[in-house]
Amino acid sequence: IETFVSEELVEDSIRLLSNKDISVPIEIPREIPSLKSLIVEYEIFGTPELNEKFFNGNGNISIKGDGFIEIQKDDEKLTVLNKKLLIYESNKIDNTKALDNNEDAIKMATDYLSGLKYDSSDMKLSHIKERDGRYYLQFSKIYEENYLESSFTNIQLDDTGIKKFERQWLNVIDVGDTPIFISSAPKAMLGLLSMNEVYGKTVQDISLSYYFEPERHDYIQNPLEALQGKTIPAWRIQFEDGYKVFIDNY
């Protein structure tokens, strides 16, 4: 059984991608990969718990519709969708320290997460950019050194403080017994040739990941209602602008 791909396949993939103006300036993994499946569940918080976490219990709770709750306090608002997606937005001014670089922004973001008592040991900063004084940070979930997608904690901030926080997180509750093998990275990347939205982009990272997509695997009729399910292995391809695609060819 072959465990590594040929150099010829790697070179062919790079050449074909360059025909679509997709640049791959990084090393492409050569091994034939496998990962065990995971049983995962979404991180869920009750409304009173979220009110306490974000507003010390002083927010005004309003139910806007089925699975749609808002908690508001002055210039801050937390929207909760289907118990698992959190969107916090703030217009308040609570920081006077200028942000000079990415490191300042990362410190403000990690201090904020720590203040909310979120465990950052399973997080990895996967993308950061600055535009017009506002920093955009994407944190991804890590499980045993591999990304666990689609799971995210995104933070927007400037020198007045945290402006937006979005989180939909997955936790692992069980691990499968049998490794699942998928196509090599060079072969999987050929899937980019049919994706017009990535033409002209530059690949920044290619990583094997655990991938959970309720729409495709467990909850075809009602993906928004999914609270848990099974991951599959997939290649996670991230571009320099932060855009990500997942390719799970077997």
Short mmCIF file of C-alpha atoms in Angstrom, two decimals:
data_model
loop_
_atom_site.label_atom_id
_atom_site.label_comp_id
_atom_site.label_asym_id
_atom_site.label_seq_id
_atom_site.Cartn_x
_atom_site.Cartn_y
_atom_site.Cartn_z
CA ILE A 1 0.00 0.00 0.00
CA GLU A 2 1.36 3.39 -0.98
CA THR A 3 1.61 5.80 1.91
CA PHE A 4 2.97 8.83 0.03
CA VAL A 5 1.99 10.47 -3.25
CA SER A 6 4.33 10.93 -6.18
CA GLU A 7 6.13 14.19 -6.79
CA GLU A 8 4.64 14.18 -10.28
CA LEU A 9 1.10 14.38 -8.88
CA VAL A 10 2.10 17.30 -6.64
CA GLU A 11 3.62 19.18 -9.57
CA ASP A 12 0.62 18.45 -11.83
CA SER A 13 -1.76 19.79 -9.15
CA ILE A 14 0.22 23.00 -8.74
CA ARG A 15 0.37 23.50 -12.52
CA LEU A 16 -3.37 22.95 -13.03
CA LEU A 17 -4.23 25.26 -10.15
CA SER A 18 -1.96 27.97 -11.54
CA ASN A 19 -4.01 27.87 -14.76
CA LYS A 20 -6.90 29.22 -12.64
CA ASP A 21 -4.59 31.78 -10.99
CA ILE A 22 -4.67 29.81 -7.72
CA SER A 23 -1.24 30.18 -6.13
CA VAL A 24 0.22 27.51 -3.81
CA PRO A 25 3.43 28.94 -2.32
CA ILE A 26 3.44 26.47 0.60
CA GLU A 27 4.40 22.83 1.03
CA ILE A 28 1.61 20.41 0.08
CA PRO A 29 1.26 17.39 2.42
CA ARG A 30 2.45 14.21 0.71
CA GLU A 31 1.10 11.46 2.97
CA ILE A 32 -2.07 9.43 2.40
CA PRO A 33 -4.02 10.58 5.46
CA SER A 34 -6.57 9.08 7.82
CA LEU A 35 -8.47 10.22 10.89
CA LYS A 36 -10.93 8.52 13.17
CA SER A 37 -14.42 9.97 13.23
CA LEU A 38 -15.59 11.93 16.25
CA ILE A 39 -19.00 12.28 17.84
CA VAL A 40 -19.37 15.98 18.54
CA GLU A 41 -21.97 18.22 20.10
CA TYR A 42 -22.50 21.96 20.00
CA GLU A 43 -21.66 24.00 23.05
CA ILE A 44 -25.01 25.05 24.52
CA PHE A 45 -25.72 27.69 27.17
CA GLY A 46 -29.00 28.51 28.84
CA THR A 47 -30.34 32.06 28.57
CA PRO A 48 -29.89 32.94 32.28
CA GLU A 49 -26.31 31.61 32.14
CA LEU A 50 -25.53 33.77 29.09
CA ASN A 51 -27.09 36.81 30.74
CA GLU A 52 -24.81 36.24 33.73
CA LYS A 53 -21.74 35.58 31.55
CA PHE A 54 -22.06 38.68 29.36
CA PHE A 55 -24.06 41.15 31.47
CA ASN A 56 -23.66 40.02 35.10
CA GLY A 57 -27.33 39.07 34.98
CA ASN A 58 -28.44 42.65 34.21
CA GLY A 59 -29.49 42.22 30.57
CA ASN A 60 -33.06 42.41 29.31
CA ILE A 61 -34.13 39.11 27.74
CA SER A 62 -36.59 39.06 24.85
CA ILE A 63 -37.76 36.06 22.82
CA LYS A 64 -37.97 37.13 19.18
CA GLY A 65 -39.12 33.88 17.65
CA ASP A 66 -38.55 30.16 17.58
CA GLY A 67 -34.91 29.63 18.52
CA PHE A 68 -34.21 33.39 18.44
CA ILE A 69 -33.42 35.23 21.69
CA GLU A 70 -31.92 38.67 22.36
CA ILE A 71 -30.33 39.90 25.56
CA GLN A 72 -29.69 43.65 25.66
CA LYS A 73 -28.04 46.08 28.07
CA ASP A 74 -27.46 49.70 27.09
CA ASP A 75 -25.12 49.70 24.06
CA GLU A 76 -24.57 45.93 24.10
CA LYS A 77 -26.65 43.16 22.56
CA LEU A 78 -26.31 39.38 22.52
CA THR A 79 -28.27 37.40 19.94
CA VAL A 80 -28.70 33.65 20.51
CA LEU A 81 -29.79 31.48 17.57
CA ASN A 82 -30.89 27.88 18.02
CA LYS A 83 -29.17 27.82 21.44
CA LYS A 84 -25.73 27.40 19.84
CA LEU A 85 -24.79 30.46 17.76
CA LEU A 86 -23.86 33.53 19.81
CA ILE A 87 -23.52 37.01 18.27
CA TYR A 88 -22.48 39.79 20.65
CA GLU A 89 -22.37 43.38 19.37
CA SER A 90 -21.25 46.48 21.26
CA ASN A 91 -21.08 50.22 20.64
CA LYS A 92 -19.73 51.07 24.08
CA ILE A 93 -16.33 52.64 24.65
CA ASP A 94 -14.38 50.67 27.23
CA ASN A 95 -10.77 50.86 26.16
CA THR A 96 -8.40 53.79 25.90
CA LYS A 97 -5.21 51.95 24.94
CA ALA A 98 -4.16 52.33 21.31
CA LEU A 99 -3.74 49.15 19.28
CA ASP A 100 -0.40 49.34 17.50
CA ASN A 101 -0.12 45.86 16.01
CA ASN A 102 -1.52 42.35 15.77
CA GLU A 103 -0.02 41.40 19.14
CA ASP A 104 -2.02 44.16 20.89
CA ALA A 105 -5.20 42.96 19.19
CA ILE A 106 -4.53 39.32 20.10
CA LYS A 107 -3.96 40.28 23.74
CA MET A 108 -7.22 42.24 23.89
CA ALA A 109 -9.11 39.33 22.33
CA THR A 110 -7.60 36.66 24.58
CA ASP A 111 -8.15 38.85 27.69
CA TYR A 112 -11.79 39.20 26.65
CA LEU A 113 -12.18 35.42 26.23
CA SER A 114 -10.54 34.89 29.59
CA GLY A 115 -12.90 37.41 31.19
CA LEU A 116 -15.85 35.44 29.83
CA LYS A 117 -14.25 32.28 31.24
CA TYR A 118 -13.89 30.59 27.86
CA ASP A 119 -11.17 27.93 27.78
CA SER A 120 -8.62 28.92 25.15
CA SER A 121 -6.57 25.69 25.37
CA ASP A 122 -8.52 24.20 22.44
CA MET A 123 -8.33 27.36 20.30
CA LYS A 124 -5.91 28.36 17.59
CA LEU A 125 -5.76 31.79 15.98
CA SER A 126 -6.17 30.80 12.33
CA HIS A 127 -6.49 34.25 10.73
CA ILE A 128 -6.07 37.91 11.62
CA LYS A 129 -6.38 41.04 9.51
CA GLU A 130 -6.61 44.77 10.12
CA ARG A 131 -8.67 47.22 8.10
CA ASP A 132 -9.19 50.90 8.91
CA GLY A 133 -8.16 50.44 12.52
CA ARG A 134 -10.41 47.45 13.14
CA TYR A 135 -8.94 44.00 13.73
CA TYR A 136 -10.69 40.79 12.67
CA LEU A 137 -9.59 37.60 14.43
CA GLN A 138 -10.68 34.05 13.64
CA PHE A 139 -10.08 31.34 16.24
CA SER A 140 -10.55 27.70 15.20
CA LYS A 141 -11.17 24.65 17.35
CA ILE A 142 -8.29 22.16 17.73
CA TYR A 143 -8.65 18.53 18.78
CA GLU A 144 -5.45 16.51 19.18
CA GLU A 145 -3.50 18.89 16.93
CA ASN A 146 -6.04 18.83 14.09
CA TYR A 147 -8.65 21.44 13.28
CA LEU A 148 -12.23 20.57 14.20
CA GLU A 149 -14.53 22.32 11.74
CA SER A 150 -16.93 23.96 11.31
CA SER A 151 -16.47 25.54 14.68
CA PHE A 152 -15.45 29.14 15.22
CA THR A 153 -14.90 32.00 17.62
CA ASN A 154 -14.58 35.28 15.70
CA ILE A 155 -13.79 38.63 17.30
CA GLN A 156 -13.79 42.16 15.88
CA LEU A 157 -12.16 44.93 17.92
CA ASP A 158 -10.62 48.38 17.71
CA ASP A 159 -9.03 50.77 20.18
CA THR A 160 -12.42 51.39 21.81
CA GLY A 161 -12.79 47.73 22.77
CA ILE A 162 -14.59 44.59 21.58
CA LYS A 163 -17.09 45.44 18.85
CA LYS A 164 -18.35 41.99 17.82
CA PHE A 165 -17.99 38.43 19.06
CA GLU A 166 -19.38 35.37 17.26
CA ARG A 167 -19.12 31.84 18.55
CA GLN A 168 -20.41 28.43 17.54
CA TRP A 169 -18.28 25.79 19.21
CA LEU A 170 -18.08 22.00 19.06
CA ASN A 171 -17.08 19.67 21.87
CA VAL A 172 -15.98 16.06 21.42
CA ILE A 173 -18.02 13.45 23.29
CA ASP A 174 -16.70 10.21 21.73
CA VAL A 175 -14.04 8.90 19.32
CA GLY A 176 -14.59 6.23 16.65
CA ASP A 177 -12.54 3.02 16.54
CA THR A 178 -11.59 2.79 12.87
CA PRO A 179 -9.42 5.26 10.91
CA ILE A 180 -11.05 6.65 7.75
CA PHE A 181 -8.72 7.21 4.78
CA ILE A 182 -9.30 10.02 2.28
CA SER A 183 -7.66 11.24 -0.90
CA SER A 184 -4.23 12.82 -0.75
CA ALA A 185 -3.95 16.59 -0.51
CA PRO A 186 -2.69 17.08 -4.12
CA LYS A 187 -5.64 15.08 -5.48
CA ALA A 188 -8.18 16.77 -3.20
CA MET A 189 -6.90 20.22 -4.18
CA LEU A 190 -7.95 19.58 -7.77
CA GLY A 191 -11.46 20.11 -6.45
CA LEU A 192 -10.59 23.82 -6.32
CA LEU A 193 -10.58 23.90 -10.12
CA SER A 194 -14.39 23.92 -10.16
CA MET A 195 -14.73 26.65 -7.51
CA ASN A 196 -14.87 30.01 -9.28
CA GLU A 197 -14.85 31.83 -5.93
CA VAL A 198 -11.24 30.80 -5.22
CA TYR A 199 -9.77 31.75 -8.59
CA GLY A 200 -7.04 34.35 -8.10
CA LYS A 201 -6.51 33.47 -4.44
CA THR A 202 -3.36 32.32 -2.66
CA VAL A 203 -3.39 29.19 -0.50
CA GLN A 204 -2.05 29.87 3.00
CA ASP A 205 -2.62 26.54 4.75
CA ILE A 206 -3.56 22.95 3.89
CA SER A 207 -4.42 20.83 6.91
CA LEU A 208 -6.19 17.58 7.62
CA SER A 209 -9.25 18.29 9.76
CA TYR A 210 -12.20 16.72 11.49
CA TYR A 211 -15.23 18.10 9.65
CA PHE A 212 -18.83 18.28 10.80
CA GLU A 213 -21.45 19.60 8.41
CA PRO A 214 -25.03 18.88 9.58
CA GLU A 215 -26.46 19.85 6.19
CA ARG A 216 -24.75 16.89 4.54
CA HIS A 217 -24.56 14.18 7.12
CA ASP A 218 -27.17 13.96 9.84
CA TYR A 219 -29.77 16.68 9.58
CA ILE A 220 -30.57 17.12 5.90
CA GLN A 221 -34.12 18.31 6.61
CA ASN A 222 -33.39 20.58 9.58
CA PRO A 223 -29.65 21.36 9.75
CA LEU A 224 -30.19 24.33 12.07
CA GLU A 225 -31.67 22.01 14.68
CA ALA A 226 -28.60 19.76 14.81
CA LEU A 227 -27.11 19.59 18.29
CA GLN A 228 -24.67 16.73 17.74
CA GLY A 229 -23.37 14.40 15.04
CA LYS A 230 -20.37 12.64 13.51
CA THR A 231 -17.30 14.18 11.89
CA ILE A 232 -15.52 12.95 8.79
CA PRO A 233 -11.92 13.65 7.75
CA ALA A 234 -11.52 16.49 5.24
CA TRP A 235 -8.81 18.69 3.86
CA ARG A 236 -9.12 22.23 5.21
CA ILE A 237 -7.75 24.72 2.67
CA GLN A 238 -7.40 28.29 3.90
CA PHE A 239 -6.50 31.24 1.70
CA GLU A 240 -4.57 34.37 2.59
CA ASP A 241 -7.77 36.41 2.88
CA GLY A 242 -9.16 33.98 5.49
CA TYR A 243 -11.58 32.20 3.14
CA LYS A 244 -11.77 28.44 3.79
CA VAL A 245 -13.00 25.42 1.85
CA PHE A 246 -13.28 21.78 2.92
CA ILE A 247 -12.77 18.85 0.56
CA ASP A 248 -13.67 15.37 1.77
CA ASN A 249 -13.16 13.12 -1.28
CA TYR A 250 -12.69 9.46 -0.37
#
